[in-house]
């Protein structure tokens, strides 16, 4: 039975040299603006000078996977850990990430290559030696939840199989004490699965009414979603997200309940909510969609997502929070606002974290693990030929909005990317920062004129002095966008006289839970040639 809550909650290349980056905790932010406080925590640096979580001294600093890595689904498989995230309209999608210590992560390969719609909050599991992905999709032809399976985590993965669940998102696979298989769903519902986990064996039923926060709290909406089921020490624990995923920073939160049986009844955690941003001064906003995972040393941890203070544009990033079980069988997350270094889990070994985002195009393009298309057609990969130092990208559409641009996920607050671009006759190409087809910016060109992409529209077209070939550079310095051009391969740069400010290019303005992603596009006839793509994260 539900019990009343106690009182309110108060109020992949070598690794570059280590570098530093001040972190936006409340104290760090105060120090940065000259109002006192402790010195800010600092990141080490890895590929392309990107920030990495492992500080090299037995501690780590969140995020453990930076950039837009929302709705983490984590699987412990012996000494290995695997995780994947919502990838929405980016394809290939559902990249599987691997770790052996929960802090250092590297991408393996995508599990989903065919565009079936916008992928929300997947669920990764293993049963009987086989891996399963349950994939909720929002699509114009109808919403659904699909299942895909593989005998190896790196695939090949089966074609997605429709389960016929158009009214729910956020599935979570669970096995009951009687051996029955279930999918728990948004809204406190569940549905029984067949023994092979590939079809339904019953009707959706309502089994859980989540804990409700006080009516005067500032949230986006109730929206109970993201259920995660864990069986630990004789208890089934259900973790749920409520309060809305975005909107006010104080909205999203983590709640929990438990039962001796997967069939209930469920008892609310007396300390709900276990995680909630209580102030806009905190380092991480809108924290939620949590799972539990056991570390190599037997300690317990939670992974969930959150927005970095002031950087909605980076999307929801993956956070790691220590968990403590208490003698009464309940658990608590103990990391606080996650602004400070945390002691790493003991045991395990560290894989090389992250991947290089720079690309010399000497081999096949790393589609899915690095590059992805936005809302691609079925034959989109046919547009790409990479090798010998050249990426050949066949033009599509008239602008980034109609051209399925090729994009990266960047996880730093400031960075620069640049590339040599050579046009086909009559073609256009350029570099962009892309949220979706209606909100992007960048700089492109044809043989005679530049085209400035502003606010998701093509605007001014000043004369192009470089002709059909040039090197372009885009700098994103804390949302201030600077364009530079070069006609001699980057030996001499010319500042383009139109800049941008893009702090509003995010979900709370445009919707759809995406991030602002760097990338490139080709439009019009023929194929554009790209060479020597260089990405560099910038120290703040």
XYZ file of C-alpha atoms in Angstrom:
540
model
C 0.000 0.000 0.000
C 1.037 3.611 -0.565
C 2.286 5.415 2.470
C 2.247 9.129 3.111
C 5.445 11.043 2.503
C 7.224 12.784 5.336
C 7.795 16.540 5.100
C 8.756 18.572 2.052
C 12.202 18.540 0.593
C 14.043 21.641 1.597
C 13.933 24.540 -0.398
C 38.366 7.073 -29.782
C 43.877 8.960 -31.595
C 45.952 9.725 -28.644
C 44.865 11.589 -25.616
C 45.885 15.210 -25.587
C 47.591 16.938 -22.730
C 45.542 17.537 -19.637
C 43.815 20.886 -19.503
C 41.484 22.804 -17.276
C 37.949 24.070 -17.386
C 36.054 25.837 -14.600
C 32.822 24.145 -13.673
C 29.486 25.842 -13.147
C 28.619 24.878 -9.623
C 27.056 27.596 -7.538
C 30.398 28.265 -5.834
C 32.373 28.026 -9.063
C 29.971 30.385 -10.773
C 30.182 32.798 -7.866
C 33.967 32.732 -8.024
C 33.945 33.260 -11.778
C 31.845 36.388 -11.484
C 33.895 37.801 -8.641
C 31.542 37.229 -5.719
C 33.745 34.923 -3.703
C 33.550 31.147 -3.168
C 35.966 28.273 -3.591
C 38.113 27.706 -6.683
C 36.194 25.936 -9.440
C 36.664 22.250 -10.057
C 38.703 21.515 -13.167
C 38.488 18.883 -15.891
C 41.246 16.851 -17.475
C 41.318 16.855 -21.268
C 41.311 14.017 -23.793
C 40.706 13.631 -27.525
C 40.582 16.999 -29.323
C 41.033 18.684 -25.924
C 37.550 17.501 -24.925
C 36.799 17.355 -21.219
C 36.864 13.912 -19.605
C 35.400 12.897 -16.237
C 38.272 10.899 -14.727
C 40.517 13.348 -12.871
C 43.351 10.823 -12.581
C 43.531 11.019 -8.791
C 40.814 8.564 -7.782
C 38.006 11.042 -8.333
C 35.780 12.053 -11.216
C 33.762 15.081 -12.225
C 30.371 14.848 -13.895
C 29.202 14.423 -16.601
C 30.524 10.935 -17.238
C 29.249 11.110 -20.843
C 28.922 14.691 -22.021
C 26.725 16.218 -24.660
C 23.208 15.075 -25.459
C 23.040 11.652 -23.776
C 19.531 11.584 -22.317
C 17.504 8.784 -20.741
C 20.477 6.499 -19.993
C 19.777 2.773 -20.021
C 22.578 0.824 -18.369
C 23.359 -2.913 -18.317
C 25.877 -4.697 -16.085
C 27.156 -7.768 -17.943
C 29.815 -9.511 -15.876
C 32.782 -7.145 -15.663
C 31.442 -5.011 -18.490
C 28.946 -2.175 -18.490
C 26.955 -1.093 -21.519
C 24.825 1.998 -21.888
C 22.744 3.642 -24.573
C 20.651 6.786 -24.774
C 17.758 8.415 -26.599
C 18.956 9.398 -30.063
C 15.719 10.921 -31.418
C 16.062 11.765 -35.148
C 19.811 11.009 -35.425
C 20.678 7.953 -37.508
C 22.416 5.564 -37.271
C 21.258 5.673 -33.677
C 21.255 3.901 -30.329
C 25.029 3.749 -30.103
C 26.148 1.286 -27.438
C 28.776 2.653 -25.034
C 31.149 0.451 -23.019
C 32.857 0.854 -19.648
C 34.540 -1.304 -17.029
C 34.554 1.213 -14.181
C 31.371 3.329 -14.702
C 33.428 6.518 -15.171
C 35.331 6.033 -18.438
C 33.176 5.231 -21.476
C 33.854 4.606 -25.166
C 31.378 4.195 -28.035
C 31.152 0.830 -29.772
C 28.609 0.725 -32.599
C 25.033 1.774 -33.347
C 22.248 -0.750 -32.835
C 19.675 1.001 -35.041
C 20.408 1.809 -38.676
C 16.947 2.165 -40.229
C 14.923 5.328 -39.592
C 11.795 4.238 -37.730
C 11.058 7.641 -36.194
C 12.207 9.701 -33.235
C 13.696 7.360 -30.627
C 12.797 8.123 -27.010
C 14.173 6.481 -23.843
C 15.266 2.976 -24.904
C 15.702 0.053 -22.544
C 18.738 -2.275 -22.790
C 18.603 -5.738 -21.196
C 20.034 -9.239 -21.368
C 18.092 -12.466 -20.925
C 19.257 -16.011 -21.577
C 22.479 -14.882 -23.235
C 20.659 -12.602 -25.694
C 20.617 -8.796 -25.664
C 17.362 -6.887 -26.112
C 16.581 -3.257 -26.870
C 13.076 -1.930 -26.344
C 12.713 1.179 -28.473
C 9.855 3.696 -28.075
C 9.304 5.773 -31.195
C 7.388 8.927 -32.035
C 6.587 8.880 -35.755
C 4.186 10.587 -38.153
C 2.840 7.202 -39.243
C 2.083 6.291 -35.635
C 3.821 5.918 -32.300
C 4.946 2.479 -31.147
C 7.428 0.509 -29.073
C 9.757 -1.841 -30.968
C 12.055 -4.626 -29.827
C 15.399 -5.549 -31.389
C 17.734 -8.340 -30.315
C 21.336 -9.461 -30.807
C 23.525 -12.354 -29.713
C 26.482 -9.977 -29.291
C 26.325 -6.479 -27.872
C 28.096 -5.133 -30.971
C 25.500 -6.743 -33.226
C 24.294 -7.406 -35.710
C 20.966 -6.342 -34.239
C 17.719 -7.659 -35.647
C 15.305 -5.494 -37.570
C 12.986 -3.719 -35.103
C 9.803 -5.665 -34.328
C 6.637 -3.702 -33.568
C 4.971 -4.492 -30.261
C 1.826 -2.455 -30.974
C 2.057 -0.045 -28.024
C 1.122 3.401 -29.420
C 0.096 5.038 -26.140
C 3.206 4.678 -23.992
C 6.899 5.558 -23.868
C 9.863 4.639 -21.652
C 9.659 0.837 -21.463
C 11.579 -1.105 -18.833
C 12.040 -4.881 -18.973
C 11.610 -6.825 -15.732
C 11.378 -10.484 -14.672
C 9.014 -11.313 -11.822
C 9.653 -13.754 -9.013
C 7.464 -16.292 -10.858
C 9.595 -16.028 -14.011
C 7.107 -13.998 -16.039
C 8.462 -11.230 -18.271
C 7.038 -7.704 -18.274
C 7.470 -4.264 -19.752
C 6.814 -1.447 -17.323
C 5.667 1.708 -19.113
C 5.023 5.400 -18.591
C 2.069 6.381 -16.419
C 2.433 3.519 -13.942
C 1.341 0.874 -16.459
C 2.794 -2.462 -17.527
C 2.223 -5.256 -20.058
C 3.173 -8.939 -20.033
C 5.683 -10.245 -22.585
C 5.925 -13.624 -24.277
C 8.644 -15.979 -22.958
C 10.900 -15.061 -25.908
C 10.540 -11.336 -25.061
C 9.544 -10.491 -28.656
C 5.762 -10.028 -28.432
C 3.003 -9.144 -25.999
C 1.212 -11.787 -23.949
C -1.552 -9.665 -22.464
C -3.182 -6.258 -22.252
C -1.744 -3.105 -20.738
C -2.704 -2.760 -17.083
C -2.323 0.008 -14.525
C -0.350 -1.115 -11.470
C 1.229 1.935 -9.804
C 0.190 5.425 -8.790
C 3.403 7.439 -8.344
C 4.126 9.641 -5.359
C 2.874 13.163 -5.929
C 4.921 16.226 -5.014
C 3.359 19.208 -3.183
C 1.026 21.287 -5.311
C 3.027 24.515 -4.938
C 6.281 23.116 -6.360
C 7.437 24.670 -9.652
C 7.402 21.893 -12.253
C 6.716 21.391 -15.958
C 4.023 18.713 -15.512
C 3.372 15.561 -13.472
C 4.384 13.233 -16.364
C 5.266 9.983 -14.579
C 7.730 8.281 -16.916
C 11.049 6.465 -17.165
C 10.280 3.545 -14.818
C 13.314 1.430 -13.917
C 12.963 -1.877 -12.046
C 15.775 -3.394 -9.944
C 15.687 -6.531 -7.777
C 18.142 -6.099 -4.885
C 18.305 -7.998 -1.599
C 14.785 -9.376 -1.814
C 13.131 -6.123 -2.869
C 11.853 -4.938 -6.225
C 12.624 -1.237 -6.465
C 10.826 0.959 -8.985
C 12.434 4.303 -9.818
C 10.301 6.826 -11.687
C 10.755 10.323 -13.072
C 8.066 12.922 -12.404
C 7.794 16.684 -12.764
C 8.487 16.965 -16.487
C 11.776 16.463 -18.325
C 12.558 20.096 -19.129
C 10.831 23.404 -18.411
C 11.728 24.846 -14.993
C 15.092 23.562 -13.686
C 13.324 22.497 -10.476
C 10.746 20.301 -12.246
C 12.341 16.956 -13.104
C 12.936 14.654 -10.139
C 13.622 11.051 -9.093
C 11.199 9.126 -6.917
C 11.194 5.492 -5.786
C 8.939 2.763 -4.468
C 9.468 -0.861 -3.471
C 7.644 -4.181 -3.211
C 8.442 -7.752 -2.272
C 6.689 -8.808 -5.482
C 6.847 -7.401 -8.983
C 3.073 -7.616 -8.897
C 2.890 -5.171 -5.988
C 1.668 -3.586 -3.822
C 4.185 -0.723 -4.071
C 5.313 1.304 -1.073
C 6.515 4.881 -1.613
C 10.033 5.814 -0.513
C 9.649 7.909 2.649
C 12.288 10.390 1.417
C 10.848 11.105 -2.032
C 12.085 12.834 -4.114
C 15.545 11.329 -3.966
C 16.967 13.783 -6.524
C 15.667 17.209 -7.431
C 17.291 20.478 -8.432
C 16.140 22.914 -5.782
C 17.908 26.088 -6.981
C 18.980 27.603 -10.295
C 22.397 28.093 -8.675
C 23.043 24.342 -8.756
C 25.433 22.861 -11.311
C 22.868 20.539 -12.894
C 19.247 21.248 -13.712
C 16.224 19.044 -14.406
C 17.823 15.887 -13.064
C 15.944 12.627 -13.510
C 15.325 9.367 -15.366
C 17.514 7.353 -12.993
C 18.703 3.744 -12.884
C 20.691 1.849 -10.268
C 23.852 -0.103 -11.105
C 26.308 -2.118 -9.029
C 29.978 -1.094 -9.359
C 32.914 -3.540 -9.586
C 33.509 -3.183 -5.844
C 29.893 -3.987 -4.931
C 28.934 -0.391 -4.180
C 25.796 1.035 -5.756
C 25.477 4.011 -8.078
C 22.834 5.788 -10.095
C 23.008 7.095 -13.654
C 20.575 9.765 -14.797
C 20.526 12.846 -16.981
C 20.558 16.570 -16.362
C 21.038 19.912 -18.099
C 24.256 21.783 -17.348
C 23.631 25.124 -15.664
C 23.224 27.722 -18.420
C 23.829 25.246 -21.237
C 20.468 23.884 -22.333
C 22.055 23.815 -25.818
C 24.193 20.798 -24.858
C 21.095 18.718 -24.148
C 20.699 16.371 -21.221
C 24.036 14.892 -20.185
C 24.771 11.630 -18.385
C 25.514 11.938 -14.663
C 26.793 9.418 -12.106
C 25.673 9.684 -8.490
C 26.780 7.477 -5.544
C 24.053 5.491 -3.800
C 23.882 4.406 -0.175
C 21.575 1.670 1.141
C 20.367 2.118 4.699
C 19.535 -0.600 7.265
C 15.803 -0.240 6.581
C 16.341 -1.430 2.998
C 15.879 1.963 1.347
C 18.548 3.810 -0.635
C 19.591 7.409 -1.167
C 21.640 9.266 -3.791
C 24.426 11.064 -1.948
C 26.205 13.225 -4.536
C 24.250 16.390 -3.847
C 24.210 18.879 -6.729
C 27.145 16.987 -8.380
C 29.265 20.119 -8.779
C 32.304 18.694 -6.958
C 34.662 15.769 -7.641
C 33.430 12.407 -6.355
C 35.521 9.376 -5.384
C 35.458 6.792 -8.165
C 34.035 3.316 -7.645
C 36.822 0.952 -6.648
C 37.898 -1.923 -8.869
C 37.375 -2.239 -12.568
C 39.687 -0.931 -15.265
C 39.523 2.272 -17.255
C 38.912 2.180 -20.989
C 40.102 5.156 -23.001
C 37.305 7.661 -22.603
C 35.348 9.146 -25.479
C 36.417 9.500 -29.102
C 38.020 11.995 -31.402
C 35.583 14.222 -33.245
C 38.211 15.367 -35.747
C 38.238 13.344 -38.968
C 40.869 13.016 -41.706
C 38.510 10.927 -43.879
C 41.222 8.367 -44.643
C 38.809 5.457 -44.176
C 35.100 4.676 -43.990
C 33.004 7.248 -42.173
C 32.200 6.327 -38.564
C 28.431 6.538 -38.968
C 26.569 6.057 -35.711
C 29.522 6.039 -33.347
C 30.597 9.554 -34.439
C 28.665 11.026 -37.358
C 24.919 10.795 -37.863
C 22.312 12.102 -40.274
C 19.293 14.115 -39.182
C 16.008 12.503 -40.276
C 17.622 10.485 -43.059
C 15.919 8.734 -45.937
C 16.322 4.975 -46.285
C 19.236 5.335 -48.703
C 20.935 8.283 -46.967
C 24.227 6.468 -46.426
C 24.591 6.208 -50.216
C 25.321 9.969 -50.205
C 28.613 9.375 -48.368
C 31.949 8.199 -49.714
C 34.919 8.530 -47.388
C 38.538 7.513 -48.030
C 41.873 8.780 -49.219
C 41.520 11.935 -47.131
C 38.269 13.060 -48.745
C 34.636 12.928 -47.684
C 32.391 13.126 -50.730
C 28.856 14.125 -49.783
C 26.200 14.233 -52.482
C 24.087 17.356 -52.320
C 20.514 17.095 -51.063
C 17.801 19.723 -50.893
C 18.409 23.450 -51.102
C 19.556 24.163 -47.531
C 20.302 22.380 -44.226
C 16.563 22.340 -43.504
C 15.890 19.989 -46.419
C 19.248 18.241 -46.692
C 19.672 15.772 -43.787
C 22.950 17.319 -42.586
C 25.790 15.227 -41.187
C 26.264 16.024 -37.505
C 28.363 15.350 -34.403
C 27.566 15.401 -30.688
C 29.872 17.859 -28.926
C 30.029 17.925 -25.134
C 32.025 21.071 -24.343
C 30.722 24.539 -23.597
C 33.164 26.096 -26.072
C 34.738 24.616 -29.168
C 35.934 25.298 -32.702
C 35.551 23.197 -35.843
C 36.916 23.771 -39.335
C 37.164 22.039 -42.684
C 38.342 22.449 -46.279
C 35.347 22.433 -48.629
C 35.337 22.092 -52.410
C 32.114 22.570 -54.348
C 30.665 20.798 -57.359
C 29.524 23.078 -60.191
C 26.247 24.680 -59.131
C 26.483 23.201 -55.619
C 26.463 24.721 -52.148
C 27.987 23.530 -48.890
C 29.023 24.776 -45.487
C 29.395 24.276 -41.744
C 26.479 24.569 -39.354
C 25.270 24.432 -35.780
C 22.020 22.527 -36.043
C 19.159 22.018 -33.614
C 16.513 20.899 -36.096
C 15.229 21.785 -39.548
C 13.651 24.993 -38.250
C 16.392 26.195 -35.902
C 20.027 26.304 -36.984
C 22.808 28.693 -37.929
C 25.981 28.489 -39.966
C 27.863 29.684 -42.994
C 27.711 28.197 -46.474
C 28.729 29.292 -49.939
C 28.392 28.749 -53.646
C 31.017 29.746 -56.232
C 30.031 33.415 -56.132
C 28.400 34.216 -52.819
C 28.204 33.227 -49.174
C 24.910 32.235 -47.596
C 24.371 33.016 -43.918
C 22.122 30.626 -42.030
C 20.450 32.493 -39.173
C 17.527 31.432 -36.977
C 16.807 28.499 -39.307
C 16.573 30.744 -42.360
C 18.840 31.591 -45.256
C 19.551 35.308 -45.126
C 22.289 37.644 -46.369
C 24.426 36.625 -49.356
C 27.595 38.743 -49.477
C 30.171 38.194 -52.209
C 32.492 35.189 -51.885
C 36.118 36.135 -52.724
C 37.439 32.561 -52.494
C 35.477 30.874 -55.283
C 34.547 27.168 -55.269
C 37.040 26.089 -52.614
C 37.837 27.451 -49.155
C 38.454 26.498 -45.550
C 35.683 27.451 -43.125
C 35.954 27.764 -39.358
C 33.166 28.055 -36.795
C 33.839 28.998 -33.179
C 31.223 28.529 -30.462
C 32.492 30.399 -27.398
C 29.849 30.161 -24.687
C 27.086 30.577 -27.304
C 28.821 33.395 -29.178
C 29.298 32.183 -32.762
C 32.188 33.452 -34.904
C 32.841 32.588 -38.543
C 36.223 32.777 -40.278
C 37.114 31.953 -43.887
C 40.393 31.195 -45.636
C 41.346 30.916 -49.295
C 44.810 29.454 -48.617
C 44.038 26.388 -46.499
C 44.021 28.174 -43.169
C 47.278 30.101 -43.388
C 45.367 33.394 -43.502
C 41.965 33.831 -41.916
C 39.339 36.469 -42.654
C 36.698 37.275 -40.060
C 33.194 37.042 -41.500
C 31.213 40.096 -40.466
C 28.075 38.347 -39.215
C 28.105 36.555 -35.870
C 25.406 34.932 -33.784
C 24.305 34.358 -30.198
C 22.653 30.944 -29.798
C 21.909 30.377 -26.117
C 18.222 30.071 -27.054
C 18.709 27.193 -29.484
C 17.297 24.530 -27.189
C 14.267 22.511 -26.144
C 12.583 25.141 -24.004
C 12.393 27.354 -27.093
C 11.881 24.859 -29.895
C 10.826 21.550 -28.244
C 11.714 17.976 -29.245
C 14.451 17.471 -26.588
C 17.433 17.883 -28.951
C 20.776 19.710 -28.714
C 22.706 22.195 -30.837
C 25.103 20.013 -32.854
C 28.059 20.971 -35.082
C 28.226 19.506 -38.561
C 28.329 19.990 -42.289
C 25.952 19.947 -45.213
C 25.907 19.789 -49.012
C 23.030 21.076 -51.153
C 22.230 21.334 -54.817
C 23.719 19.268 -57.669
C 26.821 17.106 -57.543
C 28.883 16.228 -54.505
C 30.873 18.481 -52.210
C 34.307 17.392 -51.031
C 35.362 17.862 -47.414
C 38.936 17.441 -46.180
C 40.789 17.717 -42.886
C 37.884 18.203 -40.490
C 39.340 19.444 -37.224
C 37.447 19.779 -33.948
C 39.025 21.455 -30.924
C 37.400 21.955 -27.552
C 38.377 25.289 -26.003
C 39.399 25.932 -22.427
C 37.110 28.447 -20.772
